[in-house]
Each structure stands twice: as structure tokens, then as C-alpha cells.
Amino acid sequence: MPQTLQLILLLLAAAVVVVVACRLLRLPPILGYLAVGIAVGPHALAWVPDNADVRDLAEFGIVFLMFSIGLEFSLPQLKAMRRAVFGLGLAQVAITTVMAMVALYLLGYRWLAGLALGGAVAMSSTAIVSKMLAERTELNTPHGRDAMGILLFQDLAVVAFLIALPTLAEGGTDLWKALALAGVKAAVALAVILFFGQAPTRAWFHLVARQRSSELFMLNILLVTLGLAALTQIAGLSFALGAFLAGMLIAETEFRYQVEEDIKPFRDVLLGLFFVTVGMYLDPSVVWHHFGWVCLLLLGPVLAKLVLIVLLAKFFGAPLGTALRTGLYLAQAGEFAIVMLAISTDLGIIDQTLSQLVLAAMVLSMLSAPFLIQFAEPLARRLTANDWLTRAMQLTNIAARTLARQEHVIICGYGRSGQNLARLLEAEEISFLALDSDPQRVREAAADGGSVVYGDAGRRESLMAAGLSKARAVVVTFADTPTALRILHHVHAARPEVPVIVRTLDDTELDRLLKAGAAEVVPEVLEGSLMLASHSLLLVGVPLNRVLRRIRAVREERYSLFRGFFHGATDSADAAENVQARLHSVRLTERSYAVGRSLGEIALGNKVEVTGVRRRGERSEVPQPEYRFEIGDILVLLGRPGDLAMVEKRLLRG
């Protein structure tokens, strides 16, 4: 078997096994790729040689990654990001480099070594951060835009460092001339590609698309991506910058989304190979023999960058939560830092021992990056929420908005689902208060006159300030099971009789939420499938009344609490309220007649149905005739108002 085929099969098998393990353990796949590189690399099992062919193939992953990122950024967006790119990014790279130069100079190293290491430490991993931002759909969040702006400036700064280091190492005097030439090249490339290339690109893509050939369209994408990357590299700039510009160029056309889908398989496979090669750099023996120094070189730069980025982001006007998220995303080293370190070692700027120690620390920091990013959100929430003054102001604001409210609905989350619910409640003249942790959304809603306040619905204090003691229902409109479970715990601890309706993506967490005490769980997948089924049945010729009957039957089976409310088109829209079935909750006290008796003994009749019983914060199945009631049970009844009154009297007084 050819050696190249053996190498590919080995990498594919190892990557598949490890990534499956990471998925099962709910860890980022990037971690699996890095672990594969460490295991099969030349410093461990030595199954894969560390040669130029493997590295060159892996670099294509960076090309397609930068191209995909470019698709997310149009020229207006880049203009809007100028504060993050040329303000925050410039300050971060400059200050980090100067701090490293001073630190190494005090330790006895030359200023040139400080410049090389400082520039390397300033870099963060574009590949890791951008991929995880995309996977977590956070590219357009405030911290996502700040992080991408800093990363973009870092990619631009790499060009200057790669030009300056060889010139300074040779002792040349034409440094400024070389830098000026690189700046002119970059300006010309930007002008030609972005300003003069839009019209020809759109016309060419139209011509290719009219041929209706998926193979031709895919070949054209590869040509444009690799072609522009090669042109910028020939011009003395970064190939990654060329791929980024190619993505931005296509982002201005109507082919953006099709291109993004077509390029995704190439990007993910080749990017995985790149992370494997990054793991191959790490020499475990160096970490073992110089463990203390490696830990120092790992923790020092990571903590310093974290603090610096948080302070700079705050200085440039970002809220504390956004600044913390940005700092946690960018605290690690980057792939271009490894490239700069290798070049500096080859030029003799940094000695071999120091290079290996720094390299080990950088790879370990890249290994830690997925964990930092994964816990950035909960950590930022916890740190910002623990600011007692901020929390006090939030709770005061929430409480002030609930003073005049009685029997209102608390909406947890004011996204699209929460806003649609709020409109329906307003139409029914039902008072509500919405809690949301997105400051921008709260500001916009407040400007529109909405009853929305800033607060973390997962905290007991926020729920109590929102008037839980006076609320008639709580609705969790976001699909976040851990937070929903906390809300259920707080609500049932304070007011177990208040029904809580929870939204979820599918049925996987349904039983868990019901056992935690949710009055009802609404899976998005089920509702979407019902709408899809109803339209499909109508279009294939099934009569409307039969379609409505089928959909109603499914809903009645799934949503036991809502039976009687899903009427067909033939039902009277003007039916009197007093003949409509409705829900009613009854709580049993120590004096209630039903306590200690079974459902069969009480004989409630057939006009009212007991649809469920909540006991000690948990909801049971529909009670059978032998089910015995206890003190504190909350019975959910379904029937007409007059019948409900008679049954409630029977349960409480006998």
C-alpha cells in the first residue's frame, strides 16, 4: 500500500474515533484533533512524519476557513467594525508586544527576541476562535464582532512581523522601506479585489451559474478561493488574507449562501487536518522535564492577555460581560504564533531550548482554548451577575416595574418566541413582564414601550423581583434545559401552584422537564412537523375538516392540558365563554375532603377531568381511580366553569 494512502487512512481513522468520543463526552471536536496530533506525531508514537507535505496540505484548511469567515463580513460590516479592527486590535497587538519585550529584556534577552516572542504571544487562534464562534452562532454578537475585529488585525500584523523579523535578523537598514512596500501592496490588493473586482465577480458567477452544473460551480469556487490566496502570497502578503478577501468579495453577491454550503465539507476536513499538525508540534518530553517553566509560560501570557483585552474592551466602551467574553475567547496562542516562532528559531533570534518551551506552552494554551470558550458564557454571566451594585440596580428596576401588576405572566426570555407570546397576551389584555439578559434587546424593547427588564431569569432574586408571588403563570421561551430546570426549581420552591410552560427543541428533554414540575413542555420539532403535515395533506387533496381533525387528535394526545381548546373551522367563533372548557388548578390543604381518599372514592363524575397532579414539585401521570391524594397536591382540572366550581367544592369540602 502506498505510504501516502497509509498516512491518510491513519489520520482519518484516528480522527473519526477521537471526534466520536469528543461528541459523546460533549467536548469540542477541535480537542480531539489536537489529541490525535499529539499521539501520532513524531514526539510520541511517530506514526506520522512531520514533513513539509503534511504541513502544506494542512494549510489549505486555513485557506478555506478564512474564506468562510470572509463570507460573513461584507464591506459595510467591515466599515462598521473599524473600532474593533483598528482601535481594539491595534492596541492589543501593540501593548502585548511591548509588554513582552520589556519582560524578556529584564530577563536578559535581546530586544529582537522580545519583539519576536511578543508578536507571537499577541496572536490568538483565528482557526479555533472563528470556528467555535460559527458553531455557537456568535459571530454577530458584540463579543463575536470584537473578537473577529482583533483577529483580523492580528492577521494583518502577521504580515508586518514576517517582513520585519528577517530584515532585523540580517541587520539590514531598509526595514522601513520593506514595510512601506508591504503597505502599498496591501492597499493595492484591497482596492483591486474589493472595489474593482465586485462587478466582474458577479458577472462571472452569473455566467457559471447559468450552466446549471454543480461540478462547474464547485470548481469555480475552488479557483476563486485558491487563486486569490495565491495572488496575495505572490504579492508578499498572507495567503490567509487573500482567502478572506475572496470570501468578502463573494459576500457582496447573491451566491453567498450557496457558496458557503458547497465549501463547508472542504473546510471542515482540511481544518481538522490542520489541527492534527498543530498537535504534532508538541513534544511531551519537554513538558515533562521543564514542567514548571512550561506552566509559567502558559499561565503568564494567557492571564496577561485576558486582563489586557478585558481592560481594552472596557476602555473602548464594551460592557463588562462583553469584555470578559472577548478576553476569554482570545487569551490563548494562535497558529500564526507557531509560524512566527519557527521562523524566529530558524533565523537564530530565539535559541532552541526557549523555542521548545514556548512552543509547548503555546500548544497547551491552544488545547485549553476550547474549554475557555466553552465556559466563557457561564463564567461571564456569573462574574457580571456577582457585582452586587449591578445586581441591586437590576432587582430594583425589576421590582419597580411589577409594583402595579397583579395576576401577570412572567416571560423568561424576550427573543422571537417571547415577543410573539407578548403580542398575544397584549391582545387578550393580560399583563406580563419579560426578563431578558441581552442589554441591547432590553433597550430596544424599552424604547418601543415593552414591559421588558434586564435580568437573569435563572436566579431566584430576579423571579421574586418580577413578582412571582403575584404571578399567574411563568413561561420559559428559550430552549435552554439547564436554565429551565433552575427556573422550575425556584418557582416550585416559592409557589408550587403556579404553572410553568417550557419551550424545548425536541422531545429528548421532555420527561426530565415534566418530572421537574413543568405544567407543559412544547417541543419545536412537534409543532413544526404538525404544520408541515397539515399543509402537505391539504395539497394532496385531503379535505380541510379531516386535516383539522387529524391535527387536533395529535395535539390532544400530546398536549393533555390543552384539550378542548383546539377547535376546527366549523366551530362557532362567537361561542359563549361559559360553555368553553378551561383549565383550573386546585390545591389540597390539610382540611380538604380529598386528602387521604382515592380518585375513585371521591366520584367526581364525568363532566370534569383530572388531567394531572403535581406533587412536591413533580408532575405525575394522569391519576388512575386508585390514586390517593395527599396534603399539598395540586390538581389540574379540565371542564366548563360551572362544573369546575362544583368539583372544587367536592374536593375541598366533601
XYZ file of C-alpha atoms in Angstrom:
654
model
C 0.000 0.000 0.000
C 1.435 3.476 -0.887
C 2.783 5.441 2.057
C 0.554 8.465 1.316
C -2.584 6.298 1.396
C -1.474 4.728 4.681
C -0.977 8.196 6.148
C -4.436 9.382 5.048
C -6.150 6.232 6.351
C -4.336 6.533 9.684
C -5.317 10.176 10.155
C -8.926 9.512 9.104
C -9.317 6.517 11.433
C -7.763 8.298 14.411
C -9.755 11.485 13.796
C -13.084 9.660 13.414
C -12.610 7.634 16.609
C -11.463 10.580 18.719
C -14.062 13.032 17.391
C -16.837 10.497 18.078
C -15.503 10.215 21.625
C -15.490 14.010 21.966
C -19.081 14.206 20.741
C -20.172 11.560 23.240
C -18.401 13.447 26.036
C -19.800 16.778 24.736
C -16.309 18.200 24.184
C -15.312 20.392 21.217
C -14.063 18.310 18.223
C -11.023 20.592 17.979
C -9.774 18.993 21.180
C -9.947 15.581 19.528
C -7.945 16.715 16.509
C -5.217 18.196 18.723
C -5.081 14.996 20.796
C -4.694 12.916 17.626
C -1.791 15.117 16.515
C -0.001 14.712 19.841
C -0.498 10.935 19.842
C 0.543 10.116 16.266
C 3.162 12.865 15.895
C 6.939 12.492 15.771
C 7.349 13.178 19.513
C 5.018 10.351 20.670
C 4.102 7.274 18.604
C 5.803 8.712 15.484
C 3.205 7.195 13.129
C 3.026 10.408 11.089
C 6.197 12.184 9.922
C 6.488 15.911 10.495
C 7.325 16.882 6.920
C 6.542 19.753 4.585
C 3.960 17.783 2.591
C 1.733 17.250 5.623
C 2.011 20.915 6.669
C 1.302 22.217 3.155
C -1.848 20.095 2.920
C -2.997 21.251 6.337
C -2.550 24.925 5.379
C -5.406 24.532 2.904
C -7.685 24.221 5.925
C -6.727 27.754 6.968
C -7.411 28.983 3.433
C -10.967 27.635 3.400
C -11.585 28.753 6.964
C -10.586 32.332 6.183
C -12.706 32.175 3.042
C -15.744 31.116 5.101
C -15.098 33.929 7.561
C -14.884 36.399 4.691
C -18.352 35.308 3.599
C -19.666 36.577 6.947
C -18.189 40.069 6.520
C -19.334 42.441 3.805
C -17.714 45.834 3.211
C -20.379 47.729 5.201
C -19.826 45.334 8.103
C -16.059 45.782 7.939
C -16.525 49.537 7.946
C -18.773 49.219 10.966
C -16.053 47.127 12.685
C -13.297 49.722 12.264
C -13.351 50.432 16.011
C -12.637 46.784 16.792
C -10.077 46.284 13.998
C -8.009 49.470 14.052
C -8.774 50.528 17.610
C -9.074 47.484 19.833
C -6.962 45.199 17.608
C -4.117 47.678 17.145
C -3.977 48.479 20.861
C -3.967 44.786 21.838
C -1.139 43.788 19.479
C 0.994 46.848 20.255
C 0.667 46.687 24.056
C 1.164 42.906 24.199
C 4.321 43.137 22.085
C 5.781 45.968 24.167
C 4.997 44.182 27.446
C 6.722 41.005 26.226
C 9.749 42.973 25.020
C 10.142 44.641 28.411
C 9.720 41.364 30.312
C 12.293 39.489 28.204
C 14.733 42.429 28.301
C 14.591 42.335 32.113
C 15.336 38.589 31.938
C 18.459 39.261 29.899
C 17.297 38.567 26.344
C 17.901 40.809 23.327
C 15.191 43.258 22.327
C 14.867 41.453 18.989
C 13.969 38.204 20.800
C 11.417 40.179 22.792
C 9.930 41.597 19.589
C 9.636 38.124 18.030
C 8.142 36.485 21.127
C 5.949 39.496 21.874
C 4.492 39.408 18.388
C 3.918 35.664 18.709
C 2.249 35.990 22.127
C -0.015 38.759 20.775
C -1.543 36.350 18.261
C -4.678 34.322 19.023
C -6.018 31.320 17.160
C -8.158 32.510 14.262
C -8.953 28.899 13.391
C -10.180 27.867 16.851
C -11.993 31.070 17.777
C -13.733 31.640 14.443
C -14.790 28.000 14.163
C -16.271 27.949 17.657
C -17.939 31.334 17.152
C -19.539 29.973 13.993
C -20.581 26.710 15.673
C -22.130 28.626 18.576
C -23.760 31.196 16.202
C -21.979 34.049 17.985
C -20.253 35.745 15.024
C -22.747 38.615 15.081
C -22.835 39.076 18.855
C -20.998 42.070 20.383
C -18.157 39.901 21.735
C -18.068 37.953 18.464
C -17.594 41.148 16.437
C -14.912 42.433 18.820
C -13.086 39.095 18.754
C -13.179 38.895 14.954
C -12.017 42.509 14.677
C -8.986 41.815 16.883
C -8.248 38.588 14.998
C -8.434 40.388 11.670
C -5.898 42.987 12.807
C -3.678 40.209 14.158
C -3.728 38.558 10.719
C -2.726 41.883 9.172
C 0.010 42.358 11.784
C 1.487 38.930 10.979
C 2.458 40.279 7.538
C 4.432 43.133 9.107
C 6.152 40.796 11.590
C 7.133 38.284 8.912
C 8.700 41.085 6.865
C 10.406 42.824 9.786
C 11.967 39.809 11.542
C 14.203 38.587 8.653
C 15.295 42.146 7.914
C 16.189 42.860 11.536
C 17.922 39.497 11.922
C 20.149 40.277 8.943
C 20.936 43.687 10.390
C 19.565 45.469 7.351
C 18.794 49.165 7.259
C 15.929 49.050 4.771
C 13.273 47.950 7.267
C 11.016 50.943 6.786
C 11.294 50.654 3.028
C 10.214 46.995 3.181
C 7.327 47.797 5.495
C 6.190 50.678 3.303
C 6.331 48.422 0.250
C 4.207 45.819 2.049
C 1.680 48.515 2.987
C 1.419 49.684 -0.614
C 0.952 46.076 -1.766
C -1.783 45.513 0.784
C -3.588 48.738 -0.224
C -3.402 47.858 -3.919
C -4.641 44.311 -3.245
C -7.564 45.597 -1.197
C -8.525 48.175 -3.831
C -8.276 45.791 -6.770
C -10.061 42.878 -5.109
C -12.792 44.646 -3.155
C -13.570 47.791 -5.148
C -12.776 46.877 -8.745
C -13.433 43.145 -8.510
C -17.099 43.164 -7.472
C -18.702 43.705 -10.883
C -16.543 41.150 -12.760
C -17.025 38.585 -9.971
C -20.817 38.930 -10.020
C -20.934 38.697 -13.822
C -18.633 35.658 -13.854
C -20.640 33.823 -11.196
C -23.843 34.520 -13.143
C -22.257 33.001 -16.227
C -21.143 29.899 -14.315
C -24.489 29.509 -12.531
C -26.412 29.636 -15.834
C -24.651 26.442 -16.918
C -26.584 24.588 -14.181
C -23.649 22.351 -13.333
C -22.858 21.740 -9.666
C -19.399 20.401 -10.588
C -18.586 23.570 -12.543
C -19.853 25.782 -9.750
C -17.711 23.918 -7.202
C -14.633 24.138 -9.442
C -15.220 27.865 -9.818
C -15.330 28.341 -6.036
C -12.037 26.487 -5.642
C -10.483 28.546 -8.423
C -11.518 31.872 -6.906
C -10.513 30.916 -3.362
C -7.116 29.405 -4.120
C -6.427 31.880 -6.912
C -6.831 34.982 -4.755
C -4.905 33.313 -1.908
C -2.043 32.628 -4.327
C -2.117 36.188 -5.699
C -1.811 37.765 -2.257
C 1.013 35.368 -1.357
C 2.858 36.264 -4.580
C 2.408 39.922 -3.633
C 4.215 39.212 -0.347
C 1.061 39.133 1.787
C -0.584 36.317 3.739
C -2.375 33.612 1.745
C -4.999 33.578 4.510
C -5.639 37.284 3.865
C -6.261 36.531 0.191
C -8.787 33.826 1.045
C -10.512 36.216 3.460
C -10.766 38.878 0.753
C -12.168 36.305 -1.681
C -14.908 35.494 0.816
C -15.707 39.174 1.316
C -15.872 39.623 -2.451
C -18.427 36.839 -2.892
C -20.339 38.004 0.209
C -21.444 41.032 -1.853
C -23.174 38.754 -4.384
C -26.382 36.726 -4.226
C -24.372 33.467 -4.397
C -23.061 33.779 -0.853
C -25.209 31.102 0.816
C -24.784 28.507 -1.925
C -21.017 29.040 -1.857
C -20.969 28.698 1.918
C -22.732 25.321 1.784
C -20.533 23.996 -1.033
C -17.260 24.949 0.661
C -18.162 23.600 4.108
C -17.034 19.947 3.585
C -13.598 21.029 2.291
C -13.180 23.495 5.122
C -14.046 21.096 7.932
C -11.961 18.169 6.673
C -8.841 20.199 5.883
C -9.175 22.289 9.030
C -9.276 19.093 11.069
C -6.010 18.048 9.418
C -4.510 21.419 10.315
C -5.314 20.922 13.996
C -3.744 17.478 13.806
C -0.497 19.062 12.573
C -0.636 21.645 15.380
C -0.793 18.815 17.912
C 2.225 17.189 16.240
C 4.368 20.162 17.270
C 4.098 19.354 20.969
C 6.978 17.371 22.481
C 5.660 15.707 25.673
C 9.207 15.125 26.956
C 9.840 18.893 27.015
C 6.678 19.418 29.039
C 7.722 16.662 31.442
C 11.320 17.798 32.036
C 10.533 21.542 32.241
C 7.029 21.344 33.658
C 7.400 24.374 35.934
C 8.668 26.675 33.183
C 6.034 25.449 30.748
C 3.271 26.147 33.287
C 4.692 29.615 33.915
C 4.907 30.345 30.179
C 1.379 29.006 29.788
C -0.369 30.811 32.642
C 1.549 34.099 32.450
C 0.755 35.114 28.856
C -2.795 33.720 28.978
C -3.702 35.652 32.132
C -1.903 38.786 30.918
C -3.730 38.730 27.571
C -7.039 38.068 29.290
C -6.679 41.032 31.631
C -5.353 43.304 28.868
C -8.169 42.511 26.421
C -10.827 42.937 29.120
C -9.400 46.335 30.100
C -9.052 47.468 26.484
C -12.572 46.328 25.596
C -13.920 48.249 28.607
C -11.861 51.281 27.563
C -13.369 51.141 24.074
C -16.895 51.130 25.505
C -17.862 47.458 25.773
C -19.936 46.290 28.767
C -18.144 44.135 31.342
C -19.879 40.946 30.169
C -18.846 41.532 26.534
C -15.288 42.402 27.594
C -14.976 39.208 29.656
C -16.273 37.038 26.819
C -13.891 38.673 24.339
C -10.929 38.189 26.676
C -11.730 34.533 27.349
C -12.073 33.847 23.623
C -8.713 35.419 22.732
C -6.474 34.565 25.710
C -4.839 31.566 24.004
C -1.983 31.476 21.481
C -2.584 31.105 17.756
C -1.467 29.146 14.727
C 0.398 32.149 13.285
C 2.293 32.416 16.578
C 3.724 28.939 15.908
C 4.732 30.038 12.400
C 6.453 33.167 13.772
C 8.191 31.092 16.450
C 9.510 28.622 13.855
C 10.844 31.422 11.633
C 12.465 33.197 14.592
C 14.191 29.962 15.612
C 15.479 29.349 12.080
C 16.843 32.916 11.946
C 18.675 32.456 15.257
C 16.664 35.145 17.028
C 15.478 32.635 19.674
C 17.554 29.697 20.924
C 16.282 26.131 20.540
C 15.570 25.442 24.231
C 13.491 28.585 24.741
C 11.707 27.893 21.461
C 10.625 24.404 22.576
C 9.422 25.676 25.973
C 7.382 28.468 24.394
C 6.083 26.111 21.718
C 4.909 23.604 24.341
C 3.163 26.374 26.293
C 1.507 27.715 23.121
C 0.191 24.319 22.029
C -1.104 23.669 25.555
C -2.839 27.051 25.530
C -4.465 26.131 22.209
C -5.545 22.867 23.815
C -7.122 24.852 26.652
C -8.841 27.280 24.260
C -11.966 25.145 23.651
C -12.501 24.855 27.413
C -12.067 28.614 27.929
C -14.505 29.329 25.103
C -16.978 26.704 26.246
C -17.145 28.176 29.743
C -16.856 31.824 28.672
C -20.615 32.413 28.709
C -21.467 30.915 32.136
C -18.312 32.405 33.661
C -19.065 35.859 32.272
C -22.650 35.626 33.497
C -21.513 34.587 36.957
C -18.820 37.258 37.258
C -21.013 40.079 35.999
C -24.028 38.926 37.986
C -21.986 38.802 41.194
C -21.395 42.531 41.039
C -23.629 43.434 43.974
C -24.228 47.003 42.875
C -25.248 45.941 39.374
C -27.487 43.211 40.724
C -29.089 45.578 43.216
C -29.872 48.070 40.448
C -31.285 45.289 38.254
C -33.531 43.946 41.013
C -34.706 47.444 41.949
C -35.586 48.134 38.323
C -37.451 44.833 38.008
C -39.346 45.358 41.263
C -40.327 48.902 40.270
C -41.941 47.570 37.086
C -44.014 44.987 38.978
C -45.481 47.185 41.730
C -48.768 47.742 39.899
C -49.016 44.254 38.416
C -51.332 41.539 39.702
C -52.054 38.135 38.149
C -49.486 38.765 35.416
C -47.438 36.355 33.324
C -43.646 36.247 33.706
C -41.953 35.674 30.335
C -38.422 34.311 30.682
C -36.579 35.388 27.540
C -37.711 38.065 25.072
C -36.477 36.576 21.817
C -38.778 35.851 18.888
C -40.889 33.348 20.823
C -41.168 35.676 23.801
C -42.145 38.636 21.627
C -44.842 36.637 19.817
C -46.250 35.492 23.160
C -46.204 39.080 24.447
C -48.251 40.268 21.447
C -50.892 37.604 22.072
C -51.052 38.484 25.782
C -51.470 42.160 24.935
C -54.287 41.288 22.522
C -56.036 39.482 25.391
C -55.268 42.392 27.749
C -53.258 40.115 30.044
C -50.469 41.844 31.957
C -46.955 40.442 31.600
C -43.341 41.164 32.488
C -40.445 39.797 30.418
C -36.946 39.091 31.754
C -34.045 39.067 29.292
C -30.256 39.078 29.737
C -29.463 40.822 26.427
C -28.942 44.544 27.218
C -29.378 45.628 23.591
C -32.687 43.793 23.227
C -33.926 45.244 26.511
C -33.029 48.784 25.388
C -34.800 48.357 22.057
C -37.885 46.842 23.700
C -37.979 49.612 26.310
C -37.828 52.225 23.551
C -40.810 50.505 21.942
C -42.745 50.630 25.208
C -42.468 46.942 26.015
C -42.705 45.555 29.534
C -39.176 44.148 29.367
C -36.452 44.446 32.005
C -32.875 43.251 32.223
C -32.428 40.244 34.474
C -31.297 36.641 34.668
C -34.452 34.531 34.854
C -32.414 31.625 36.235
C -31.892 33.485 39.523
C -34.423 33.324 42.338
C -33.952 37.008 43.184
C -34.884 38.058 39.638
C -38.028 35.933 39.633
C -39.137 37.247 43.021
C -38.461 40.833 41.940
C -40.528 40.145 38.807
C -43.498 39.471 41.069
C -43.561 35.693 41.262
C -45.658 35.930 44.415
C -48.409 37.654 42.370
C -47.926 35.918 39.004
C -50.476 33.594 37.414
C -48.018 31.740 35.142
C -44.363 31.536 34.106
C -43.307 30.841 30.508
C -39.739 29.839 29.549
C -39.415 30.857 25.887
C -35.786 29.850 25.250
C -34.601 26.295 24.616
C -32.025 26.026 27.410
C -32.780 22.988 29.571
C -30.325 23.697 32.464
C -31.688 27.227 32.916
C -35.265 25.965 32.576
C -34.616 23.423 35.343
C -33.303 26.182 37.631
C -36.402 28.268 36.933
C -38.654 25.294 37.684
C -36.817 24.699 40.962
C -37.165 28.327 42.078
C -40.836 28.598 41.049
C -41.909 25.377 42.763
C -39.934 26.242 45.879
C -41.714 29.604 46.187
C -45.120 28.982 44.577
C -45.712 25.384 43.507
C -49.247 26.134 42.305
C -48.007 28.466 39.533
C -47.924 26.625 36.172
C -44.674 26.782 34.215
C -44.689 26.260 30.444
C -41.297 25.388 28.928
C -40.086 25.512 25.344
C -37.619 22.906 24.103
C -36.113 21.975 20.750
C -37.224 18.331 20.667
C -38.541 15.519 22.868
C -35.155 14.448 24.291
C -35.537 16.503 27.491
C -39.319 16.230 27.727
C -39.537 13.665 30.547
C -36.824 15.412 32.532
C -38.664 18.740 32.394
C -42.030 17.190 33.219
C -40.565 15.415 36.237
C -39.082 18.725 37.363
C -42.609 20.133 37.509
C -43.301 21.748 34.140
C -47.036 22.105 33.537
C -46.394 21.608 29.833
C -43.393 21.228 27.527
C -43.694 22.480 23.931
C -41.194 20.872 21.530
C -40.484 22.956 18.413
C -39.988 19.844 16.296
C -43.508 18.581 17.030
C -45.236 21.855 16.192
C -43.170 22.258 13.031
C -43.999 18.728 11.915
C -47.726 19.299 12.546
C -47.753 22.423 10.378
C -45.766 20.600 7.689
C -48.213 17.676 7.820
C -51.302 19.901 7.633
C -50.069 21.785 4.548
C -48.935 18.548 2.882
C -52.285 16.819 3.463
C -54.200 19.801 2.078
C -52.045 19.991 -1.044
C -52.501 16.288 -1.809
C -56.283 16.615 -1.697
C -57.348 15.655 1.853
C -60.454 17.686 2.888
C -59.849 20.563 5.282
C -62.143 19.275 8.041
C -60.378 15.894 8.027
C -56.939 17.543 8.208
C -58.047 19.664 11.173
C -59.459 16.595 12.892
C -56.186 14.684 12.446
C -54.048 17.555 13.742
C -56.425 18.129 16.651
C -56.214 14.458 17.622
C -52.420 14.543 17.690
C -52.416 17.709 19.763
C -54.969 16.375 22.209
C -52.880 13.256 22.681
C -49.630 15.174 23.165
C -50.817 18.331 24.978
C -53.113 16.888 27.613
C -53.594 20.271 29.286
C -54.856 21.914 26.108
C -57.665 19.520 25.231
C -60.868 21.342 24.323
C -59.062 24.424 23.027
C -58.151 23.306 19.504
C -61.356 23.903 17.559
C -61.903 23.331 13.848
C -63.099 25.729 11.179
C -66.750 24.653 11.692
C -66.764 25.642 15.366
C -68.616 28.833 16.220
C -66.236 31.747 16.739
C -68.849 33.502 18.876
C -69.406 30.678 21.372
C -70.083 31.963 24.850
C -67.183 31.843 27.276
C -69.191 29.945 29.881
C -69.611 26.879 27.653
C -65.911 26.579 26.748
C -63.767 24.036 28.579
C -60.953 25.591 30.550
C -58.209 24.638 32.981
C -58.353 25.208 36.712
C -55.861 24.383 39.492
C -56.953 23.313 42.965
C -54.501 22.938 45.874
C -55.366 20.499 48.664
C -54.760 21.592 52.265
C -54.836 19.563 55.462
C -58.589 20.269 55.789
C -59.505 19.237 52.231
C -62.022 16.429 51.896
C -59.984 14.689 49.147
C -56.841 14.214 51.293
C -56.333 10.531 52.055
C -59.037 9.434 49.607
C -58.635 7.920 46.170
C -59.946 9.418 42.946
C -62.480 6.580 42.656
C -63.822 7.171 46.196
C -64.485 10.867 45.581
C -66.636 10.179 42.485
C -66.177 13.457 40.594
C -68.395 12.351 37.710
C -67.657 12.589 34.008
C -68.125 16.295 33.376
C -64.711 17.324 34.737
C -61.430 15.546 34.035
C -58.350 15.485 36.278
C -55.637 15.958 33.665
C -52.708 15.841 36.077
C -51.460 16.116 39.624
C -48.339 17.988 40.726
C -46.872 16.673 43.971
C -43.821 18.201 45.689
C -42.688 19.968 42.548
C -43.102 16.960 40.259
C -45.883 16.157 37.858
C -47.334 12.637 37.837
C -49.161 10.873 35.061
C -52.910 11.268 34.730
C -54.228 9.792 38.042
C -55.979 6.432 37.949
C -59.081 5.631 40.107
C -56.870 4.119 42.861
C -54.659 7.241 43.080
C -54.735 8.657 46.660
C -54.357 12.382 47.256
C -52.046 13.965 49.822
C -51.686 17.360 51.505
C -50.148 19.886 49.094
C -51.243 18.099 45.902
C -52.186 20.444 43.067
C -54.932 19.053 40.840
C -55.255 20.352 37.286
C -58.909 20.133 36.229
C -60.443 20.485 32.765
C -64.111 21.377 32.356
C -66.719 24.115 31.998
C -66.799 26.884 34.626
C -69.984 25.712 36.362
C -68.833 22.103 36.567
C -65.394 23.166 37.803
C -66.957 25.088 40.695
C -68.969 22.052 41.794
C -65.963 19.699 41.603
C -63.722 22.138 43.509
C -66.328 22.302 46.273
C -66.473 18.488 46.331
C -62.651 18.194 46.629
C -62.306 20.768 49.391
C -65.472 20.332 51.461
C -66.874 16.910 50.519
